[in-house]
XYZ file of N, CA and C in Angstrom:
801
model
N 149.633 -154.212 81.904
C 150.518 -153.514 81.152
C 151.520 -152.335 81.986
N 152.428 -153.058 81.554
C 153.659 -152.528 82.128
C 154.018 -150.692 82.555
N 154.101 -150.739 83.360
C 154.489 -149.078 83.546
C 154.919 -148.167 82.421
N 156.193 -148.883 81.171
C 156.644 -148.217 80.685
C 155.683 -148.166 79.635
N 154.334 -149.133 79.029
C 153.530 -149.169 78.083
C 152.578 -147.652 78.827
N 152.080 -147.852 80.342
C 151.367 -146.717 80.295
C 151.781 -146.011 80.751
N 153.204 -145.187 80.489
C 153.529 -143.770 80.388
C 153.245 -143.382 78.680
N 153.805 -144.700 78.010
C 153.849 -144.130 76.657
C 152.357 -144.111 76.239
N 151.412 -144.806 76.526
C 150.184 -144.942 76.156
C 149.769 -142.833 77.145
N 150.110 -142.665 78.014
C 149.330 -141.356 78.881
C 150.384 -140.153 77.321
N 151.394 -140.569 76.977
C 152.301 -139.627 76.302
C 150.846 -139.383 74.849
N 150.767 -140.381 74.289
C 150.013 -140.596 73.200
C 148.349 -140.017 73.441
N 147.778 -140.070 75.111
C 146.810 -139.047 75.200
C 146.924 -137.872 75.129
N 148.000 -137.343 75.922
C 148.713 -135.909 75.620
C 148.596 -135.480 74.447
N 149.220 -136.063 73.434
C 149.418 -135.860 72.640
C 148.260 -135.906 71.141
N 147.114 -136.443 71.568
C 146.285 -136.806 70.632
C 146.157 -137.723 70.125
N 146.763 -139.131 70.279
C 147.046 -139.393 69.365
C 146.548 -141.124 69.499
N 145.583 -141.135 70.240
C 144.667 -141.746 70.279
C 143.413 -142.160 69.948
N 142.759 -143.544 69.665
C 141.934 -143.578 68.629
C 140.685 -143.281 70.460
N 139.263 -142.933 69.516
C 138.336 -143.083 70.675
C 138.298 -143.826 72.235
N 138.144 -145.326 70.970
C 138.303 -146.630 72.010
C 139.361 -146.224 73.277
N 140.363 -146.277 72.667
C 141.769 -146.452 73.246
C 141.954 -145.334 74.462
N 141.396 -143.743 73.728
C 141.525 -143.268 74.929
C 140.840 -143.186 76.158
N 139.396 -143.959 75.754
C 138.435 -144.492 76.824
C 139.039 -145.604 77.742
N 139.975 -146.404 77.243
C 141.179 -147.567 77.788
C 141.231 -146.589 78.688
N 142.466 -145.740 78.399
C 143.345 -145.088 79.158
C 142.764 -144.703 80.602
N 141.541 -143.832 79.793
C 141.125 -143.233 80.873
C 140.527 -144.064 82.055
N 139.741 -144.850 81.693
C 139.342 -145.692 82.501
C 140.498 -146.181 83.657
N 141.523 -146.842 82.876
C 142.698 -147.514 83.526
C 143.101 -145.892 84.911
N 142.891 -145.014 84.463
C 143.271 -143.767 85.656
C 142.602 -143.992 86.588
N 140.794 -143.914 86.137
C 140.700 -143.540 87.060
C 140.395 -144.856 88.397
N 141.081 -146.046 87.264
C 140.684 -147.379 88.730
C 141.905 -147.071 89.685
N 142.771 -146.114 89.000
C 143.973 -146.291 89.675
C 143.553 -144.837 91.362
N 142.660 -143.700 90.795
C 142.568 -142.924 91.985
C 142.174 -142.176 91.822
N 142.172 -141.939 90.144
C 142.464 -140.183 89.499
C 141.344 -140.161 88.940
N 140.784 -139.083 89.400
C 139.359 -138.827 89.255
C 139.200 -138.576 87.481
N 137.978 -138.627 86.917
C 138.002 -138.104 85.231
C 138.066 -136.387 85.125
N 137.870 -135.683 85.703
C 138.015 -134.255 86.049
C 139.443 -133.751 86.439
N 140.083 -134.849 86.835
C 141.362 -134.445 87.168
C 142.277 -134.760 86.397
N 141.835 -135.569 85.297
C 142.602 -136.813 84.004
C 142.446 -135.617 83.008
N 140.784 -134.816 82.879
C 140.767 -133.689 82.112
C 141.672 -132.223 81.934
N 141.468 -131.739 83.745
C 141.977 -130.759 83.752
C 143.499 -130.635 83.275
N 144.218 -131.798 83.613
C 145.735 -132.386 83.515
C 146.203 -132.314 81.301
N 145.232 -132.767 81.199
C 144.968 -132.473 79.489
C 144.783 -130.800 78.933
N 143.446 -130.478 79.405
C 143.576 -129.017 79.471
C 144.463 -128.230 79.443
N 145.359 -128.524 80.156
C 146.449 -127.540 80.859
C 147.954 -128.017 79.777
N 147.804 -128.945 79.118
C 148.469 -129.560 78.682
C 148.384 -128.611 77.099
N 147.526 -128.620 76.672
C 146.361 -128.395 75.605
C 146.877 -127.004 75.001
N 146.774 -126.214 76.595
C 147.064 -124.784 76.603
C 148.600 -124.606 76.273
N 149.455 -124.895 76.973
C 151.011 -125.062 77.182
C 151.280 -124.861 75.372
N 150.734 -126.462 74.884
C 151.285 -126.185 73.471
C 150.838 -125.215 72.385
N 150.150 -124.690 72.808
C 149.551 -123.405 72.163
C 150.243 -122.029 72.136
N 150.446 -122.267 73.731
C 151.152 -120.742 74.109
C 152.369 -121.115 73.851
N 152.949 -119.627 72.799
C 154.658 -119.421 72.441
C 155.591 -119.908 74.064
N 156.239 -119.771 73.429
C 157.842 -119.717 74.427
C 158.643 -118.693 74.121
N 158.567 -117.434 74.820
C 159.256 -116.323 74.669
C 160.601 -116.960 74.751
N 161.688 -115.917 74.099
C 162.938 -116.037 74.406
C 163.523 -115.860 75.888
N 164.097 -116.570 76.387
C 164.770 -116.467 77.921
C 165.762 -114.712 77.778
N 165.199 -114.236 78.628
C 166.425 -112.989 79.050
C 167.674 -113.425 79.906
N 168.178 -112.832 79.165
C 169.338 -112.389 79.971
C 169.869 -112.441 81.133
N 168.749 -111.834 81.895
C 168.596 -111.490 83.440
C 167.676 -112.361 83.991
N 167.274 -113.367 82.996
C 166.681 -114.586 83.814
C 167.108 -115.262 85.158
N 166.621 -114.585 86.197
C 167.131 -115.532 87.349
C 167.732 -116.864 86.927
N 168.917 -117.352 87.567
C 169.277 -118.401 87.593
C 169.208 -119.709 88.632
N 168.787 -118.662 89.582
C 167.936 -119.845 90.879
C 166.543 -120.216 90.230
N 165.920 -119.281 88.748
C 164.763 -120.325 88.618
C 164.919 -121.331 87.598
N 166.279 -121.521 87.095
C 166.251 -123.055 86.052
C 167.094 -124.096 87.162
N 167.641 -123.468 88.593
C 167.796 -124.409 89.237
C 166.757 -124.936 89.675
N 165.784 -124.069 90.617
C 164.638 -124.683 91.193
C 164.250 -126.101 89.310
N 163.466 -125.586 88.397
C 163.981 -126.643 87.664
C 164.204 -128.107 87.412
N 165.586 -127.671 87.667
C 166.762 -128.764 87.733
C 166.397 -129.608 88.721
N 166.235 -129.223 89.780
C 165.981 -129.630 90.888
C 164.586 -130.459 91.179
N 163.588 -130.154 90.726
C 162.079 -130.668 90.603
C 162.285 -131.708 89.481
N 163.011 -131.354 88.350
C 163.271 -132.670 87.502
C 164.381 -133.939 87.908
N 164.941 -133.330 88.828
C 165.833 -134.680 89.819
C 164.768 -135.172 90.268
N 163.679 -134.456 91.265
C 163.194 -135.462 92.711
C 161.857 -135.962 91.284
N 161.622 -135.906 90.599
C 160.281 -136.758 89.539
C 161.130 -138.130 89.478
N 162.221 -137.742 88.570
C 162.876 -139.155 87.903
C 163.204 -140.146 89.006
N 163.426 -139.344 90.670
C 163.766 -139.921 91.430
C 162.753 -140.712 92.400
N 161.120 -140.424 91.999
C 160.147 -140.823 92.353
C 159.772 -139.776 93.546
N 160.256 -138.468 93.594
C 160.306 -137.884 94.514
C 159.113 -136.406 94.444
N 158.019 -136.901 94.399
C 156.878 -135.711 93.670
C 156.777 -134.272 94.896
N 157.554 -133.785 94.578
C 157.118 -132.517 95.373
C 157.735 -130.957 94.568
N 156.430 -131.650 93.722
C 156.877 -129.836 92.510
C 156.026 -128.313 93.133
N 156.563 -127.795 93.461
C 155.538 -126.462 94.214
C 156.102 -125.593 93.320
N 155.907 -125.298 92.087
C 155.686 -124.093 91.491
C 155.161 -122.924 92.092
N 155.967 -121.864 92.211
C 155.717 -121.171 92.856
C 155.445 -119.650 91.620
N 153.784 -118.620 91.889
C 153.700 -117.468 91.471
C 154.779 -116.144 91.614
N 155.418 -116.843 92.267
C 156.243 -115.387 92.792
C 157.141 -115.098 91.453
N 157.891 -115.848 91.056
C 158.632 -115.684 89.512
C 157.800 -114.716 88.627
N 158.263 -113.983 87.909
C 157.453 -113.574 87.185
C 156.707 -113.790 86.101
N 155.407 -113.766 85.991
C 154.852 -114.572 84.555
C 155.421 -114.222 83.235
N 155.982 -113.114 83.336
C 156.697 -113.122 81.626
C 157.808 -113.988 81.088
N 158.830 -114.851 82.336
C 159.115 -115.998 81.792
C 158.932 -117.327 82.418
N 157.442 -117.138 82.727
C 157.193 -118.587 83.628
C 157.098 -119.708 82.311
N 156.700 -119.479 81.308
C 155.702 -119.930 79.706
C 156.923 -121.418 79.701
N 158.393 -120.838 79.498
C 159.543 -122.103 79.612
C 159.217 -122.791 80.752
N 159.201 -123.124 82.007
C 159.216 -123.066 82.912
C 157.933 -124.008 83.373
N 156.974 -124.120 82.767
C 155.635 -124.507 82.710
C 155.566 -125.375 82.176
N 156.318 -125.639 80.556
C 156.326 -126.546 79.930
C 156.770 -127.687 80.355
N 158.086 -127.203 80.975
C 158.850 -128.309 81.941
C 158.030 -128.779 83.293
N 157.510 -128.101 83.570
C 156.525 -128.268 85.002
C 155.643 -129.498 84.421
N 154.928 -128.858 82.965
C 153.803 -129.481 82.803
C 154.281 -131.455 82.043
N 155.672 -131.121 81.407
C 156.316 -132.789 81.721
C 156.297 -133.802 82.492
N 156.588 -133.108 83.720
C 156.872 -133.472 85.364
C 155.747 -134.184 85.479
N 154.614 -133.558 85.625
C 153.229 -133.606 85.902
C 152.879 -134.741 85.125
N 153.042 -135.180 84.064
C 153.119 -135.825 82.914
C 153.519 -137.495 83.552
N 154.853 -137.132 84.046
C 155.517 -138.084 84.249
C 155.168 -138.972 85.113
N 154.949 -138.128 86.653
C 153.932 -138.057 87.843
C 152.961 -138.994 87.709
N 152.227 -138.545 86.588
C 150.942 -139.125 86.453
C 151.031 -140.477 86.160
N 152.105 -140.748 84.957
C 152.238 -141.825 84.413
C 153.022 -142.707 86.062
N 153.506 -142.207 86.394
C 154.376 -143.143 88.066
C 153.217 -143.893 88.664
N 152.116 -142.740 89.009
C 150.817 -142.698 89.966
C 149.931 -144.544 88.809
N 150.003 -144.050 87.973
C 148.996 -144.668 86.652
C 149.512 -146.491 87.383
N 150.298 -146.676 88.367
C 151.105 -147.649 88.420
C 149.601 -149.013 89.223
N 148.564 -147.812 89.410
C 147.550 -148.314 90.229
C 147.001 -149.410 89.316
N 147.329 -149.449 88.243
C 146.345 -150.381 87.208
C 147.305 -151.134 87.511
N 148.349 -151.844 88.359
C 149.095 -152.886 88.360
C 148.732 -153.648 89.788
N 148.223 -152.783 90.227
C 147.868 -153.013 91.764
C 147.576 -152.151 92.531
N 146.985 -152.471 94.117
C 146.047 -151.353 94.632
C 146.980 -150.181 95.030
N 146.150 -149.007 95.280
C 147.059 -147.669 94.986
C 146.775 -147.366 96.917
N 148.281 -147.261 97.568
C 148.397 -147.060 99.051
C 147.767 -145.448 99.148
N 147.474 -145.456 100.632
C 147.415 -144.071 101.046
C 148.325 -143.227 100.322
N 149.441 -143.698 100.712
C 150.821 -142.645 100.443
C 150.448 -141.781 98.958
N 150.017 -143.075 98.103
C 150.118 -142.730 96.624
C 149.043 -141.752 96.308
N 147.746 -142.345 97.102
C 146.271 -141.462 96.994
C 147.026 -139.786 97.364
N 147.906 -139.608 98.043
C 148.203 -138.086 98.554
C 148.676 -137.813 97.368
N 149.554 -138.124 97.154
C 150.621 -137.888 96.111
C 150.040 -137.525 94.832
N 148.497 -138.298 94.166
C 148.441 -138.191 93.404
C 147.015 -136.728 93.769
N 146.408 -136.464 95.158
C 145.977 -135.065 95.473
C 147.304 -133.918 95.350
N 148.554 -134.336 95.535
C 149.083 -133.186 95.695
C 149.416 -132.738 93.911
N 149.371 -134.155 93.485
C 149.183 -133.703 91.793
C 148.394 -132.493 91.640
N 147.165 -133.521 91.549
C 146.167 -132.672 91.217
C 146.111 -130.857 91.817
N 146.653 -130.586 92.721
C 146.904 -129.303 93.365
C 148.007 -128.341 91.880
N 148.953 -129.126 92.454
C 149.831 -128.838 91.372
C 149.567 -128.463 90.122
N 148.545 -129.178 89.516
C 148.228 -128.622 87.915
C 147.173 -128.044 88.021
N 146.015 -127.511 88.896
C 144.875 -126.686 89.592
C 146.253 -125.499 89.238
N 147.515 -125.281 90.204
C 148.039 -124.301 90.128
C 148.651 -124.029 89.282
N 149.053 -124.648 88.231
C 150.158 -124.646 87.130
C 148.801 -123.726 85.299
N 147.661 -124.184 85.885
C 146.261 -123.859 85.261
C 146.343 -122.236 85.608
N 146.128 -122.305 86.613
C 145.701 -120.662 86.834
C 146.766 -119.844 86.663
N 148.126 -120.368 86.716
C 149.334 -119.224 86.042
C 149.120 -119.300 84.910
N 148.794 -119.853 84.058
C 148.666 -120.143 82.496
C 147.781 -119.348 82.239
N 146.256 -118.807 82.681
C 145.453 -118.022 82.640
C 145.938 -117.094 82.985
N 146.876 -116.266 83.610
C 147.178 -115.270 84.113
C 148.119 -114.672 82.860
N 149.042 -115.844 82.627
C 150.323 -115.383 81.617
C 148.910 -115.094 80.253
N 148.261 -115.521 80.068
C 147.114 -115.497 79.205
C 146.422 -114.278 78.967
N 146.478 -113.736 80.440
C 146.053 -112.559 80.529
C 146.754 -111.494 79.194
N 147.981 -111.620 79.300
C 148.499 -110.800 78.911
C 149.242 -110.801 77.362
N 148.548 -111.466 76.826
C 148.595 -112.223 75.830
C 148.602 -110.946 74.558
N 149.142 -110.144 73.617
C 148.337 -109.361 72.615
C 147.425 -109.797 71.828
N 146.675 -110.822 71.593
C 145.852 -111.408 70.792
C 144.703 -111.551 71.190
N 144.003 -110.380 71.465
C 142.392 -110.606 72.086
C 141.952 -111.621 72.534
N 142.105 -112.801 70.873
C 141.385 -113.873 71.219
C 141.623 -114.856 72.551
N 143.373 -114.644 72.758
C 143.768 -115.768 73.673
C 143.448 -114.665 74.881
N 143.038 -113.461 74.926
C 143.130 -113.083 76.240
C 141.286 -113.904 76.839
N 140.668 -113.768 75.646
C 139.286 -113.941 75.833
C 139.619 -115.354 76.403
N 140.340 -116.062 75.619
C 139.939 -117.630 76.193
C 141.181 -117.872 77.535
N 141.816 -117.242 77.875
C 141.848 -116.982 79.363
C 140.863 -116.499 80.423
N 140.218 -115.246 79.913
C 139.262 -115.295 80.548
C 137.838 -116.140 80.887
N 137.797 -116.768 80.065
C 136.789 -118.024 79.777
C 137.023 -119.218 80.412
N 138.286 -119.206 80.438
C 139.160 -120.283 81.508
C 139.208 -119.844 82.828
N 139.116 -118.611 83.560
C 138.694 -118.881 84.985
C 137.294 -119.514 85.517
N 136.482 -119.563 84.619
C 134.998 -120.844 84.706
C 135.408 -121.980 85.510
N 136.616 -122.194 84.936
C 137.137 -123.882 84.968
C 137.239 -123.904 86.306
N 137.794 -122.750 87.221
C 138.048 -123.008 88.582
C 136.975 -122.666 89.775
N 136.466 -124.003 90.392
C 136.005 -123.989 91.620
C 135.691 -122.595 92.585
N 136.509 -122.195 92.876
C 137.215 -121.309 93.708
C 138.218 -120.002 92.945
N 137.971 -119.051 92.654
C 139.013 -118.310 92.312
C 139.652 -117.113 93.621
N 141.414 -117.374 93.704
C 141.729 -116.377 94.602
C 142.037 -115.050 94.046
N 142.794 -114.194 95.094
C 142.457 -112.899 94.475
C 143.098 -112.111 93.242
N 144.499 -113.256 93.358
C 145.177 -112.898 92.187
C 144.337 -112.701 90.842
N 143.162 -113.353 90.819
C 142.263 -114.442 89.694
C 141.707 -113.097 89.491
N 141.044 -113.049 90.543
C 139.463 -111.364 90.778
C 140.424 -110.256 90.426
N 141.398 -109.904 90.453
C 141.991 -108.660 90.261
C 142.611 -108.525 88.908
N 142.978 -109.804 88.411
C 143.577 -109.749 86.828
C 142.004 -109.527 85.970
N 140.901 -109.971 86.422
C 139.493 -109.684 85.642
C 139.431 -108.654 86.023
N 139.566 -107.794 87.123
C 138.849 -106.136 87.219
C 139.901 -105.481 86.584
N 141.253 -105.818 86.332
C 141.991 -104.926 85.257
C 141.628 -105.123 83.891
N 141.129 -106.793 83.878
C 141.146 -106.387 82.044
C 139.576 -105.857 82.098
N 139.053 -105.578 82.875
C 137.685 -104.960 82.710
C 138.502 -103.689 82.441
N 138.996 -103.568 83.508
C 139.198 -101.795 83.721
C 139.957 -101.062 82.524
N 141.372 -102.049 81.810
C 142.474 -101.669 81.108
C 142.360 -102.050 79.862
N 141.778 -103.018 78.944
C 141.912 -103.265 78.061
C 141.498 -102.697 76.788
N 142.129 -102.857 75.620
C 142.182 -102.265 74.406
C 141.012 -102.454 73.852
N 140.782 -103.806 73.950
C 139.491 -104.342 73.093
C 137.945 -104.281 74.089
N 137.247 -103.921 73.406
C 135.558 -103.882 74.492
C 134.754 -105.201 74.697
N 135.540 -106.446 73.687
C 134.809 -107.861 73.395
C 135.830 -108.189 74.501
N 136.776 -108.061 75.360
C 137.654 -108.513 76.284
C 136.883 -108.483 77.443
N 136.517 -106.797 77.639
C 136.537 -106.507 78.692
C 134.697 -107.241 79.191
N 134.030 -107.023 78.059
C 133.096 -108.140 78.152
C 132.643 -108.985 78.833
N 133.801 -110.280 78.517
C 133.700 -111.394 79.029
C 134.656 -111.260 80.298
N 135.138 -110.410 80.282
C 135.575 -110.179 81.653
C 134.267 -109.529 82.771
N 133.861 -108.814 82.257
C 132.874 -108.411 83.252
C 131.747 -109.458 83.307
N 131.414 -110.437 82.469
C 130.745 -111.831 82.723
C 131.514 -112.190 83.205
N 132.414 -112.845 83.731
C 133.657 -113.695 84.414
C 133.135 -113.369 85.489
N 133.006 -111.902 86.028
C 132.930 -111.226 87.463
C 132.037 -111.816 88.288
N 130.733 -111.946 87.333
C 129.847 -112.062 87.729
C 129.607 -113.385 88.865
N 129.931 -114.540 88.742
C 130.606 -115.480 89.289
C 130.500 -115.037 90.868
N 131.494 -113.794 91.073
C 131.971 -114.041 92.346
C 131.146 -112.406 92.801
N 129.996 -111.720 92.336
C 129.763 -110.772 93.167
C 129.100 -110.963 94.132
N 129.073 -111.888 94.824
C 128.583 -112.136 96.309
C 129.900 -111.440 97.538
N 131.142 -111.246 96.667
C 132.242 -110.876 97.179
C 131.962 -109.297 97.444
N 132.437 -108.555 98.604
C 132.167 -107.025 98.539
C 133.403 -106.512 97.921
N 134.491 -107.227 97.626
C 135.438 -106.377 97.005
C 135.161 -106.427 95.381
N 134.721 -107.306 94.579
C 134.031 -107.360 93.408
C 132.812 -106.572 93.333
N 132.096 -106.548 94.026
C 130.967 -105.700 93.998
C 131.419 -104.077 93.920
N 132.490 -103.739 94.483
C 132.934 -102.455 95.181
C 133.741 -102.224 93.584
N 134.291 -103.018 93.238
C 134.942 -102.663 91.873
C 134.478 -102.758 90.424
N 132.812 -103.457 90.712
C 132.039 -103.219 89.435
C 131.407 -101.987 89.145
N 131.181 -101.328 90.739
C 130.863 -100.193 90.846
C 131.198 -98.885 90.537
N 133.164 -99.109 91.076
C 133.784 -97.981 90.022
C 134.464 -98.046 88.988
N 134.119 -99.222 88.176
C 134.330 -99.501 86.974
C 133.482 -98.620 85.886
N 131.774 -98.410 86.308
C 130.881 -97.692 85.698
C 131.498 -96.604 85.004
N 132.667 -95.586 85.130
C 132.690 -94.494 85.197
C 134.152 -94.729 83.959
N 134.879 -95.871 84.033
C 135.515 -96.340 83.235
C 135.310 -96.666 81.350
N 134.071 -97.109 81.878
C 133.539 -97.758 80.360
C 132.567 -96.897 79.280
N 133.538 -96.967 78.076
C 132.854 -96.328 77.132
C 132.143 -97.186 76.263
N 131.926 -97.858 76.356
C 131.395 -99.238 75.120
C 129.646 -98.980 75.246
N 129.066 -98.909 74.701
C 127.574 -99.218 75.033
C 127.458 -100.808 75.684
N 128.273 -101.553 74.963
C 127.779 -102.901 75.359
C 128.184 -102.783 76.789
N 129.250 -102.527 77.628
C 129.584 -102.750 78.790
C 129.017 -101.781 79.807
N 128.671 -100.576 79.241
C 127.907 -99.879 80.167
C 126.154 -100.477 79.751
N 125.746 -100.728 78.869
C 124.637 -101.703 79.137
C 124.593 -103.220 80.296
N 125.511 -103.595 79.712
C 125.433 -105.122 80.612
C 125.805 -104.558 82.136
N 126.530 -103.630 82.701
C 126.816 -103.327 84.061
C 125.361 -102.590 84.376
N 124.747 -102.025 83.712
C 123.749 -101.527 84.282
C 122.653 -102.322 85.044
N 122.821 -103.850 83.337
C 121.737 -104.937 84.267
C 122.106 -105.365 85.464
N 123.379 -105.621 85.725
C 123.976 -106.376 86.567
C 123.869 -105.385 87.870
N 124.014 -104.317 87.751
C 123.601 -103.350 89.368
C 122.039 -103.948 89.759
N 121.352 -104.083 88.484
C 119.677 -103.540 89.046
C 119.652 -105.201 89.395
N 119.981 -106.197 88.897
C 119.948 -107.561 89.386
C 120.463 -107.685 90.463
N 121.375 -107.275 90.738
C 122.307 -107.037 92.642
C 121.554 -106.330 93.183
N 120.547 -105.238 92.780
C 119.641 -104.370 93.916
C 120.714 -103.436 94.192
N 121.809 -102.862 93.610
C 122.846 -102.368 93.561
C 122.862 -100.727 93.755
N 122.105 -100.437 95.170
C 122.380 -98.671 95.239
C 123.165 -98.067 94.874
N 124.591 -98.525 95.758
C 125.324 -97.633 95.345
C 125.693 -97.250 93.678
N 125.556 -97.688 92.976
C 125.812 -97.935 91.736
C 125.001 -96.362 91.219
N 124.181 -96.132 91.598
C 122.808 -94.608 91.381
C 124.635 -93.365 90.607
N 125.114 -92.655 91.884
C 125.718 -92.113 91.432
C 126.913 -91.940 90.290
N 127.379 -93.777 90.518
C 127.980 -93.565 88.878
C 127.247 -93.273 87.858
N 126.139 -93.782 88.075
C 125.301 -94.001 87.002
C 124.845 -92.382 86.323
N 124.673 -91.647 87.416
C 124.231 -90.108 87.490
C 125.542 -89.498 87.143
N 126.930 -89.760 87.384
C 127.890 -89.006 86.509
C 127.901 -89.634 85.036
N 127.845 -90.651 84.703
C 127.814 -90.933 83.333
C 126.776 -90.565 82.633
N 125.780 -89.928 82.923
C 124.610 -89.223 82.422
C 124.766 -87.673 82.078
N 125.944 -87.305 82.801
C 126.526 -85.835 82.162
C 126.789 -86.026 81.135
N 127.357 -86.942 80.864
C 127.981 -87.234 79.185
C 127.306 -87.221 78.426
N 127.111 -85.525 77.338
C 126.219 -85.582 76.219
C 126.059 -86.539 75.130
N 126.995 -86.820 75.130
C 127.252 -87.800 74.061
C 127.105 -89.301 74.342
N 126.471 -89.732 75.195
C 126.486 -90.846 75.802
C 125.548 -91.601 74.785
N 125.681 -92.735 74.524
C 124.606 -93.437 73.451
C 123.351 -93.251 74.342
N 122.180 -92.978 73.052
C 120.804 -92.925 73.404
C 120.598 -94.150 74.348
N 120.879 -95.431 73.920
C 119.879 -96.747 74.384
C 120.797 -97.102 75.688
N 122.072 -96.194 76.212
C 122.417 -96.343 77.134
C 122.126 -95.706 77.831
N 121.635 -94.512 77.604
C 121.273 -93.287 78.510
C 119.706 -93.764 78.693
N 119.384 -93.852 78.111
C 117.677 -94.569 78.597
C 117.734 -95.926 79.552
N 118.709 -96.776 79.374
C 119.089 -97.929 80.582
C 119.228 -97.466 81.642
N 120.358 -96.235 81.482
C 120.828 -95.921 82.954
C 119.551 -95.070 83.738
N 118.642 -94.296 82.815
C 117.979 -93.473 83.606
C 116.740 -94.570 84.272
N 116.714 -95.538 83.489
C 115.746 -96.618 84.070
C 116.556 -97.303 85.231
N 117.911 -97.366 85.537
C 118.353 -97.879 86.427
C 118.257 -97.216 87.347
N 118.470 -95.760 87.392
C 118.720 -94.647 88.260
C 116.939 -94.834 89.646
N 116.157 -94.727 87.989
C 114.480 -94.605 88.679
C 114.288 -96.181 89.748
N 114.609 -97.165 89.750
C 114.221 -98.254 89.742
C 115.426 -98.543 91.460
N 116.344 -98.214 91.323
C 117.503 -98.456 92.218
C 117.179 -97.371 93.754
N 116.554 -96.075 93.289
C 116.529 -94.882 94.364
C 115.668 -95.391 95.148
């Protein structure tokens, strides 16, 4: 299969235009070239998220250097210089258009690396594939952070759920989940964020954040879930926070019973 045919197949794969048999053929070919199925699925999931993410009109004040960076990366990709390094230092509010371009470049490079179908993959190409995988992961993480700021609760829930795809979350993801837990206007989003944070409960800063969050919650469902989590973690430091909440005369009776139970067990 020629390189151009490979790239066309990849585009069809990206847009979901392949039959199940054709998709499997392309996936198998990419695997032979040294790209794991998990890496391919990661790239496809990023592309699907990008397609569903609205692209805001760029502000007149947008930094021209950002556009210059994107143009430079496009030039490098076309010349076969895969040195894409998206940086989260740019404001999330205008990253979406750049992510569309960057994801397109990632796909181009994926087609370039898929030349492994035509022959053996060199160590240098393997390194390029690994670098691309890292960049795709960074793109996905940036998309998650962007989606957490969407006005739709459904999109914010999707973003929170996507954090489960990361083998390891960095501080920025954890801090964003904590902000959602404490400040989101939708209690369902808060509840999903709480469950997402449980995965990182072994981290001291996460435990401290969960304890501090107890007094910020007014939803009975979130309060009950926090009580269950503190009991599961045997977190005695939560007792003073529970006692403060119990002073609220209007507290839901089911929550009151659960918090009283938690206090007795943890003391």
